Short mmCIF file of C-alpha atoms in Angstrom, two decimals:
data_model
loop_
_atom_site.label_atom_id
_atom_site.label_comp_id
_atom_site.label_asym_id
_atom_site.label_seq_id
_atom_site.Cartn_x
_atom_site.Cartn_y
_atom_site.Cartn_z
CA ASP A 1 41.65 74.87 115.98
CA ILE A 2 41.55 78.10 118.41
CA VAL A 3 44.17 77.56 120.98
CA MET A 4 43.02 78.84 124.79
CA THR A 5 45.90 79.85 126.76
CA GLN A 6 45.13 80.40 130.38
CA THR A 7 47.53 82.17 133.08
CA PRO A 8 48.62 81.85 135.81
CA LEU A 9 48.77 78.04 135.82
CA SER A 10 48.38 78.18 139.77
CA SER A 11 46.78 80.85 141.99
CA PRO A 12 47.58 80.59 145.58
CA VAL A 13 44.99 83.18 147.50
CA THR A 14 44.39 84.14 151.05
CA LEU A 15 40.84 83.79 151.85
CA GLY A 16 38.79 86.86 151.32
CA GLN A 17 41.26 88.33 149.03
CA PRO A 18 40.34 88.41 145.12
CA ALA A 19 41.54 86.19 142.46
CA SER A 20 41.97 86.93 138.76
CA ILE A 21 42.54 84.31 135.62
CA SER A 22 43.25 85.39 132.25
CA CYS A 23 42.37 83.45 129.06
CA ARG A 24 43.69 84.26 125.74
CA SER A 25 42.39 82.78 122.42
CA SER A 26 44.44 82.43 119.33
CA GLN A 27 42.12 84.43 117.24
CA SER A 28 38.81 86.37 117.95
CA LEU A 29 35.82 84.77 119.56
CA VAL A 30 33.50 87.16 117.99
CA HIS A 31 31.17 85.08 116.10
CA SER A 32 29.52 85.92 112.64
CA ASP A 33 26.29 86.42 114.64
CA GLY A 34 27.88 89.21 116.90
CA ASN A 35 28.00 86.94 119.93
CA THR A 36 31.32 85.88 121.69
CA TYR A 37 30.98 82.28 122.96
CA LEU A 38 33.48 82.58 125.75
CA SER A 39 32.40 80.28 129.06
CA TRP A 40 34.09 79.89 132.37
CA LEU A 41 33.85 76.26 134.10
CA GLN A 42 35.17 75.30 137.64
CA GLN A 43 36.14 71.79 138.78
CA ARG A 44 36.19 71.35 142.43
CA PRO A 45 38.14 68.39 143.28
CA GLY A 46 36.67 65.01 142.30
CA GLN A 47 33.88 66.50 140.94
CA PRO A 48 32.86 67.17 136.89
CA PRO A 49 32.95 70.50 135.80
CA ARG A 50 30.19 73.15 136.40
CA LEU A 51 29.49 76.26 134.38
CA LEU A 52 29.91 79.62 136.13
CA ILE A 53 29.90 82.17 133.14
CA TYR A 54 28.57 82.25 129.38
CA LYS A 55 29.26 84.54 126.66
CA ILE A 56 31.82 86.47 128.70
CA SER A 57 30.20 87.76 131.27
CA ASN A 58 26.57 86.23 131.88
CA ARG A 59 26.56 84.34 135.32
CA PHE A 60 24.67 81.00 135.19
CA SER A 61 21.93 80.19 137.81
CA GLY A 62 23.11 79.78 141.01
CA VAL A 63 26.75 81.10 140.61
CA PRO A 64 27.43 83.63 143.64
CA ASP A 65 28.04 87.37 142.45
CA ARG A 66 31.30 87.17 143.46
CA PHE A 67 32.21 85.78 140.14
CA SER A 68 32.30 87.91 137.43
CA GLY A 69 33.64 87.73 133.75
CA SER A 70 35.06 90.47 131.16
CA GLY A 71 36.95 90.70 128.09
CA ALA A 72 36.42 90.96 124.51
CA GLY A 73 38.04 89.60 121.15
CA THR A 74 40.79 87.53 122.30
CA ASP A 75 41.40 88.58 125.82
CA PHE A 76 39.15 87.35 128.86
CA THR A 77 39.25 87.47 132.53
CA LEU A 78 37.38 85.78 135.30
CA LYS A 79 37.40 87.63 138.68
CA ILE A 80 36.65 86.08 142.22
CA SER A 81 36.06 89.21 144.24
CA ARG A 82 36.54 87.74 147.72
CA VAL A 83 37.73 83.88 147.59
CA GLU A 84 35.87 81.48 149.77
CA ALA A 85 37.18 77.76 150.73
CA GLU A 86 34.38 76.26 148.18
CA ASP A 87 36.24 77.97 145.49
CA VAL A 88 39.09 75.78 145.68
CA GLY A 89 39.64 73.89 142.45
CA VAL A 90 40.41 74.06 138.72
CA TYR A 91 39.13 76.90 136.40
CA TYR A 92 38.82 76.40 132.62
CA CYS A 93 37.84 79.05 129.93
CA MET A 94 36.28 77.51 126.76
CA GLN A 95 35.29 78.79 123.52
CA ALA A 96 32.53 77.75 121.35
CA THR A 97 32.83 80.07 118.67
CA GLN A 98 34.40 77.91 116.25
CA PHE A 99 34.25 73.99 115.74
CA PRO A 100 35.75 72.19 117.40
CA LEU A 101 35.09 73.67 120.84
CA THR A 102 38.35 74.02 122.93
CA PHE A 103 39.14 74.46 126.50
CA GLY A 104 42.02 76.36 128.11
CA GLY A 105 44.64 74.05 129.81
CA GLY A 106 43.17 75.30 133.60
CA THR A 107 43.97 77.41 136.51
CA LYS A 108 44.12 75.66 139.94
CA VAL A 109 43.15 78.18 142.74
CA GLU A 110 44.37 77.04 146.04
CA ILE A 111 44.21 78.74 149.36
CA LYS A 112 47.65 79.80 151.03
CA GLN B 1 15.65 69.21 137.19
CA VAL B 2 17.77 67.65 134.36
CA GLN B 3 20.32 64.83 135.41
CA LEU B 4 22.50 62.97 133.45
CA GLN B 5 24.16 59.54 133.95
CA GLU B 6 26.81 57.82 132.14
CA SER B 7 27.07 53.98 131.90
CA GLY B 8 29.13 51.44 130.18
CA PRO B 9 32.38 49.35 130.43
CA GLY B 10 35.23 50.68 132.60
CA LEU B 11 37.64 48.62 131.22
CA VAL B 12 38.44 48.26 127.20
CA LYS B 13 40.94 46.33 125.48
CA PRO B 14 43.14 48.08 122.89
CA SER B 15 42.04 47.96 119.55
CA GLN B 16 38.37 47.36 120.54
CA THR B 17 35.52 49.84 120.93
CA LEU B 18 34.80 52.07 123.68
CA SER B 19 30.81 52.29 124.03
CA LEU B 20 29.08 54.82 126.70
CA THR B 21 25.72 55.49 127.25
CA CYS B 22 24.20 58.89 128.84
CA THR B 23 20.77 58.38 130.20
CA VAL B 24 18.82 61.81 130.63
CA SER B 25 16.13 62.29 133.35
CA GLY B 26 14.36 65.29 134.41
CA GLY B 27 13.82 66.54 131.10
CA SER B 28 13.06 65.07 127.30
CA ILE B 29 16.16 64.94 124.77
CA SER B 30 13.39 65.57 122.41
CA SER B 31 12.48 69.13 123.78
CA GLY B 32 15.02 70.85 121.70
CA GLY B 33 17.11 73.50 122.13
CA TYR B 34 20.13 71.69 123.46
CA TYR B 35 23.04 69.61 121.78
CA TRP B 36 23.81 66.69 123.94
CA SER B 37 27.80 66.48 124.09
CA TRP B 38 30.57 64.02 124.96
CA ILE B 39 33.78 65.52 126.58
CA ARG B 40 36.54 63.66 128.21
CA GLN B 41 39.45 64.35 130.57
CA HIS B 42 42.65 62.21 130.69
CA PRO B 43 43.89 61.68 134.23
CA GLY B 44 45.08 64.44 135.85
CA LYS B 45 44.85 66.69 132.57
CA GLY B 46 42.44 69.22 131.04
CA LEU B 47 39.05 68.92 129.08
CA GLU B 48 38.77 67.89 125.25
CA TRP B 49 35.53 68.20 123.46
CA ILE B 50 34.69 64.77 121.71
CA GLY B 51 31.36 66.03 119.96
CA TYR B 52 27.76 66.48 120.28
CA ILE B 53 24.48 65.60 118.97
CA TYR B 54 20.95 67.38 118.35
CA TYR B 55 17.89 65.15 119.02
CA SER B 56 16.94 65.26 115.31
CA GLY B 57 19.99 63.40 114.96
CA SER B 58 22.69 65.97 113.84
CA THR B 59 26.17 65.34 114.72
CA TYR B 60 29.56 67.62 115.13
CA TYR B 61 32.55 65.94 115.95
CA ASN B 62 36.14 66.97 117.03
CA PRO B 63 38.23 66.48 113.66
CA SER B 64 41.02 65.02 115.90
CA LEU B 65 38.58 62.16 116.69
CA LYS B 66 36.26 61.98 113.78
CA SER B 67 37.23 58.88 112.02
CA ARG B 68 36.82 56.99 114.98
CA VAL B 69 33.71 58.44 116.94
CA THR B 70 30.19 57.94 116.46
CA ILE B 71 27.36 59.74 118.80
CA SER B 72 23.84 58.80 118.40
CA VAL B 73 20.59 59.34 120.20
CA ASP B 74 17.48 57.22 121.06
CA THR B 75 14.83 59.56 121.77
CA SER B 76 12.71 56.78 122.75
CA LYS B 77 14.98 56.06 125.55
CA ASN B 78 15.96 59.26 126.35
CA GLN B 79 19.61 58.30 125.74
CA PHE B 80 22.38 59.48 123.78
CA SER B 81 25.57 57.17 123.18
CA LEU B 82 29.26 57.38 122.43
CA LYS B 83 31.39 54.84 120.36
CA LEU B 84 34.79 55.16 119.98
CA SER B 85 36.67 52.63 117.86
CA SER B 86 40.32 51.42 117.59
CA VAL B 87 41.24 52.50 120.96
CA THR B 88 44.58 52.78 122.36
CA ALA B 89 45.80 53.67 125.95
CA ALA B 90 46.02 57.22 124.87
CA ASP B 91 42.04 56.91 125.22
CA THR B 92 41.90 56.28 128.71
CA ALA B 93 39.96 59.11 130.39
CA VAL B 94 37.18 60.28 132.31
CA TYR B 95 34.28 60.38 130.17
CA TYR B 96 31.48 63.06 130.72
CA CYS B 97 28.16 63.68 129.08
CA ALA B 98 26.86 66.91 128.89
CA ARG B 99 23.99 69.36 127.98
CA ASP B 100 24.64 72.23 126.08
CA ARG B 101 22.50 74.91 125.54
CA GLN B 102 22.07 76.12 121.80
CA GLY B 103 25.49 74.48 121.06
CA PHE B 104 27.52 77.34 122.10
CA GLY B 105 29.37 76.25 125.37
CA GLU B 106 26.71 76.93 127.77
CA LEU B 107 27.36 73.35 129.41
CA LEU B 108 24.44 73.59 131.87
CA THR B 109 24.52 70.09 133.16
CA TRP B 110 27.11 67.48 133.27
CA GLY B 111 27.28 63.83 134.45
CA GLN B 112 29.33 62.53 137.22
CA GLY B 113 31.61 61.03 134.60
CA THR B 114 32.98 57.35 134.20
CA LEU B 115 36.30 56.20 133.95
CA VAL B 116 37.55 53.99 131.00
CA THR B 117 40.78 52.53 131.02
CA VAL B 118 42.12 51.01 127.65
CA SER B 119 44.26 47.88 128.75
CA SER B 120 44.80 44.47 128.09
#
């Protein structure tokens, strides 16, 4: 299985300041079709996860543009340009390049 | 707007079979292009992909659960289901159904999740 490792585990952030989450995979996520199937999900407290980003950097419909994804190969980053109160929650990266689909352990974003 | 809703017993005895159904509304399972997924989250923990099914019946399972898992689809009822046999306390989790566009991790839509506790 591909292991997804996220850092940090927790990210206390001041409102209006940026936040960055790193995700590293144990092997390249480049699929044989040339795409890289790396997604980011947000899980607010008491809610199911919600898709933010797919294929590294594509924002899902309705996701604010303060969220951006980048990276390639085995190293990926989710950035929040200016954290708002509604961004509190746990963020997961996920790979779907190889079966089984696997998730990172999660990064908790909280307000200082 | 497609919505998903899980249903099933919230309490299952050890060694028995966990059975959940996900009802799809606002769209047809048979329309194609989506893989209908089951994902679970142990209390206070991260996410684990269980598997998914295409409307045609093709299934893909997590090898760690494959010997115990069956995912099926009923297009006439616009539902898909999960069966997990020989459960133990380690299967206690919130179970989510989700819709994955093209089966490549674009988990567009999620159910609210249902907590299943395995206990005698």
